[in-house]
Amino acid sequence: MNRRTLILLGVAGVLAVVFVLDQVRRAGGNDIAQPVRRTAEVEIAQETGPFLPDFSSFAAIAQRPLFRPDRRPEPEPVVTIPDGPVTPIQSSDNPPDFIVVGVVTGPEGRGAATVRDGTETRRVYAGDTVQGWRVDTINRDGIVVTRDGQRWSLPIGEPED
């Protein structure tokens, strides 16, 4: 027998002895230890009168829409009207020579885009220029760039051939 087997047999023997002694102790009688119940030695101060103010003092809280959809007010429709004339996105035969790797949009229309220009990858914001193309808008699915009256909408990812 190797050393590991002897150690394993020794541990098993000790556990067997503990198990047998536990069974003998349980069968020996009803000497089950009872939990000790302690009484509180510190008296708790009793308050008199109502615990909270009257419910009418919480009117602002009761009327506020919290956590439950049935307590929320009806949403107001949002209508956005562009300030000037809407110009359609024009395309030409010379698209921008960079790739939109990803975009991040946040509240109030703010966002950032990651573009790969050759071997350089960098972050751009609305108003920045890449290879002479001005980044006009950053959307959830890509960016819109303009240069010399040309306007391109570039989606995220490699262009399809």
CSV table of C-alpha atoms in Angstrom, one decimal:
chain,number,residue,atom,x,y,z
A,1,MET,CA,0.0,0.0,0.0
A,2,ASN,CA,1.2,3.4,-0.8
A,3,ARG,CA,1.1,6.4,1.6
A,4,ARG,CA,-2.0,8.0,0.1
A,5,THR,CA,-4.0,4.8,0.7
A,6,LEU,CA,-2.9,4.6,4.3
A,7,ILE,CA,-3.9,8.2,4.9
A,8,LEU,CA,-7.3,7.6,3.3
A,9,LEU,CA,-7.9,4.5,5.4
A,10,GLY,CA,-6.9,6.4,8.5
A,11,VAL,CA,-9.4,9.2,7.8
A,12,ALA,CA,-12.1,6.7,7.0
A,13,GLY,CA,-11.5,4.9,10.3
A,14,VAL,CA,-11.7,8.1,12.3
A,15,LEU,CA,-14.9,9.1,10.6
A,16,ALA,CA,-16.4,5.6,11.3
A,17,VAL,CA,-15.5,5.9,15.0
A,18,VAL,CA,-17.1,9.3,15.2
A,19,PHE,CA,-20.2,8.0,13.5
A,20,VAL,CA,-20.5,5.0,15.8
A,21,LEU,CA,-20.1,7.2,18.9
A,22,ASP,CA,-22.7,9.6,17.7
A,23,GLN,CA,-25.2,6.8,17.2
A,24,VAL,CA,-24.5,5.3,20.6
A,25,ARG,CA,-25.0,8.7,22.2
A,26,ARG,CA,-28.4,9.2,20.5
A,27,ALA,CA,-29.6,5.7,21.4
A,28,GLY,CA,-28.5,6.0,25.0
A,29,GLY,CA,-31.3,8.2,26.2
A,30,ASN,CA,-33.4,11.3,25.8
A,31,ASP,CA,-30.7,13.7,27.0
A,32,ILE,CA,-31.3,16.1,24.1
A,33,ALA,CA,-29.9,19.5,24.9
A,34,GLN,CA,-32.7,22.0,25.1
A,35,PRO,CA,-32.1,25.5,23.8
A,36,VAL,CA,-31.8,28.2,26.5
A,37,ARG,CA,-34.5,30.8,26.3
A,38,ARG,CA,-33.5,34.2,27.6
A,39,THR,CA,-35.8,36.9,28.6
A,40,ALA,CA,-35.2,40.5,27.6
A,41,GLU,CA,-33.6,42.4,30.4
A,42,VAL,CA,-34.0,45.8,28.6
A,43,GLU,CA,-37.4,47.3,28.5
A,44,ILE,CA,-38.6,48.7,25.2
A,45,ALA,CA,-40.1,52.1,25.4
A,46,GLN,CA,-43.8,52.1,24.4
A,47,GLU,CA,-45.0,55.0,22.4
A,48,THR,CA,-48.4,56.5,22.8
A,49,GLY,CA,-50.6,57.9,20.1
A,50,PRO,CA,-50.4,57.3,16.4
A,51,PHE,CA,-47.0,56.1,15.1
A,52,LEU,CA,-47.2,58.1,11.8
A,53,PRO,CA,-48.9,61.4,11.0
A,54,ASP,CA,-52.3,61.4,9.3
A,55,PHE,CA,-52.4,60.0,5.7
A,56,SER,CA,-53.5,63.4,4.4
A,57,SER,CA,-50.0,64.8,5.1
A,58,PHE,CA,-48.6,62.4,2.5
A,59,ALA,CA,-50.8,63.5,-0.4
A,60,ALA,CA,-47.9,64.5,-2.6
A,61,ILE,CA,-46.3,61.1,-2.2
A,62,ALA,CA,-49.6,59.2,-2.7
A,63,GLN,CA,-50.2,61.1,-6.0
A,64,ARG,CA,-46.7,60.7,-7.4
A,65,PRO,CA,-46.3,58.0,-10.0
A,66,LEU,CA,-43.9,55.5,-8.5
A,67,PHE,CA,-43.1,51.9,-9.5
A,68,ARG,CA,-46.5,50.9,-10.7
A,69,PRO,CA,-47.6,51.4,-14.3
A,70,ASP,CA,-51.2,52.2,-13.4
A,71,ARG,CA,-50.0,55.2,-11.3
A,72,ARG,CA,-48.0,56.7,-14.2
A,73,PRO,CA,-49.6,59.6,-16.1
A,74,GLU,CA,-50.4,59.2,-19.8
A,75,PRO,CA,-47.3,59.9,-21.9
A,76,GLU,CA,-47.5,63.1,-23.9
A,77,PRO,CA,-46.9,62.6,-27.7
A,78,VAL,CA,-43.6,63.9,-28.9
A,79,VAL,CA,-43.7,65.6,-32.2
A,80,THR,CA,-40.5,67.0,-33.6
A,81,ILE,CA,-40.6,69.3,-36.6
A,82,PRO,CA,-37.4,70.1,-38.4
A,83,ASP,CA,-36.3,73.7,-38.4
A,84,GLY,CA,-35.4,73.9,-42.1
A,85,PRO,CA,-36.2,72.0,-45.2
A,86,VAL,CA,-35.3,68.3,-45.1
A,87,THR,CA,-32.6,67.4,-47.6
A,88,PRO,CA,-32.5,63.8,-48.8
A,89,ILE,CA,-29.3,61.9,-48.5
A,90,GLN,CA,-27.5,62.1,-51.8
A,91,SER,CA,-25.2,59.5,-53.1
A,92,SER,CA,-22.3,59.7,-55.5
A,93,ASP,CA,-19.9,57.3,-57.0
A,94,ASN,CA,-17.1,58.1,-54.5
A,95,PRO,CA,-18.0,56.8,-51.1
A,96,PRO,CA,-15.8,57.6,-48.0
A,97,ASP,CA,-12.8,55.3,-47.7
A,98,PHE,CA,-13.2,54.5,-44.0
A,99,ILE,CA,-15.2,51.9,-42.0
A,100,VAL,CA,-17.5,52.6,-39.1
A,101,VAL,CA,-16.5,50.0,-36.5
A,102,GLY,CA,-19.1,50.9,-33.9
A,103,VAL,CA,-21.3,53.7,-32.4
A,104,VAL,CA,-22.4,54.6,-28.9
A,105,THR,CA,-25.4,56.9,-28.5
A,106,GLY,CA,-26.6,58.6,-25.3
A,107,PRO,CA,-29.3,60.9,-24.1
A,108,GLU,CA,-30.2,64.1,-26.0
A,109,GLY,CA,-28.8,62.7,-29.2
A,110,ARG,CA,-25.2,62.7,-28.1
A,111,GLY,CA,-22.9,59.9,-29.3
A,112,ALA,CA,-19.5,58.8,-30.5
A,113,ALA,CA,-18.4,56.6,-33.3
A,114,THR,CA,-15.3,54.4,-33.8
A,115,VAL,CA,-13.9,54.5,-37.3
A,116,ARG,CA,-11.1,52.7,-38.9
A,117,ASP,CA,-9.1,54.8,-41.4
A,118,GLY,CA,-6.6,52.5,-43.0
A,119,THR,CA,-4.5,51.2,-40.1
A,120,GLU,CA,-5.6,53.8,-37.6
A,121,THR,CA,-8.7,53.3,-35.4
A,122,ARG,CA,-10.1,56.4,-33.6
A,123,ARG,CA,-13.1,57.8,-31.9
A,124,VAL,CA,-15.0,60.7,-33.6
A,125,TYR,CA,-17.9,62.9,-32.5
A,126,ALA,CA,-20.5,64.9,-34.5
A,127,GLY,CA,-18.6,67.8,-36.1
A,128,ASP,CA,-15.3,66.0,-36.4
A,129,THR,CA,-13.7,65.3,-39.8
A,130,VAL,CA,-12.3,62.0,-41.2
A,131,GLN,CA,-10.4,62.2,-44.5
A,132,GLY,CA,-12.1,65.5,-45.2
A,133,TRP,CA,-15.6,64.1,-44.5
A,134,ARG,CA,-17.5,65.9,-41.8
A,135,VAL,CA,-19.5,63.7,-39.3
A,136,ASP,CA,-23.0,65.3,-39.2
A,137,THR,CA,-25.0,62.7,-37.3
A,138,ILE,CA,-24.3,59.6,-35.2
A,139,ASN,CA,-27.2,57.2,-35.2
A,140,ARG,CA,-27.8,53.8,-33.6
A,141,ASP,CA,-27.0,52.0,-36.8
A,142,GLY,CA,-24.2,54.2,-38.3
A,143,ILE,CA,-23.2,57.8,-39.1
A,144,VAL,CA,-24.0,60.4,-41.8
A,145,VAL,CA,-21.0,62.3,-43.3
A,146,THR,CA,-20.9,65.2,-45.8
A,147,ARG,CA,-18.2,66.8,-48.1
A,148,ASP,CA,-18.5,69.2,-51.0
A,149,GLY,CA,-22.3,68.8,-51.2
A,150,GLN,CA,-22.1,65.0,-51.1
A,151,ARG,CA,-23.9,63.2,-48.3
A,152,TRP,CA,-23.4,59.6,-47.3
A,153,SER,CA,-25.0,57.4,-44.7
A,154,LEU,CA,-22.4,54.8,-43.5
A,155,PRO,CA,-23.7,51.7,-41.6
A,156,ILE,CA,-21.7,49.9,-39.0
A,157,GLY,CA,-19.4,47.2,-40.4
A,158,GLU,CA,-17.5,46.4,-43.6
A,159,PRO,CA,-19.1,47.5,-46.9
A,160,GLU,CA,-20.6,44.8,-49.0
A,161,ASP,CA,-19.0,44.2,-52.3
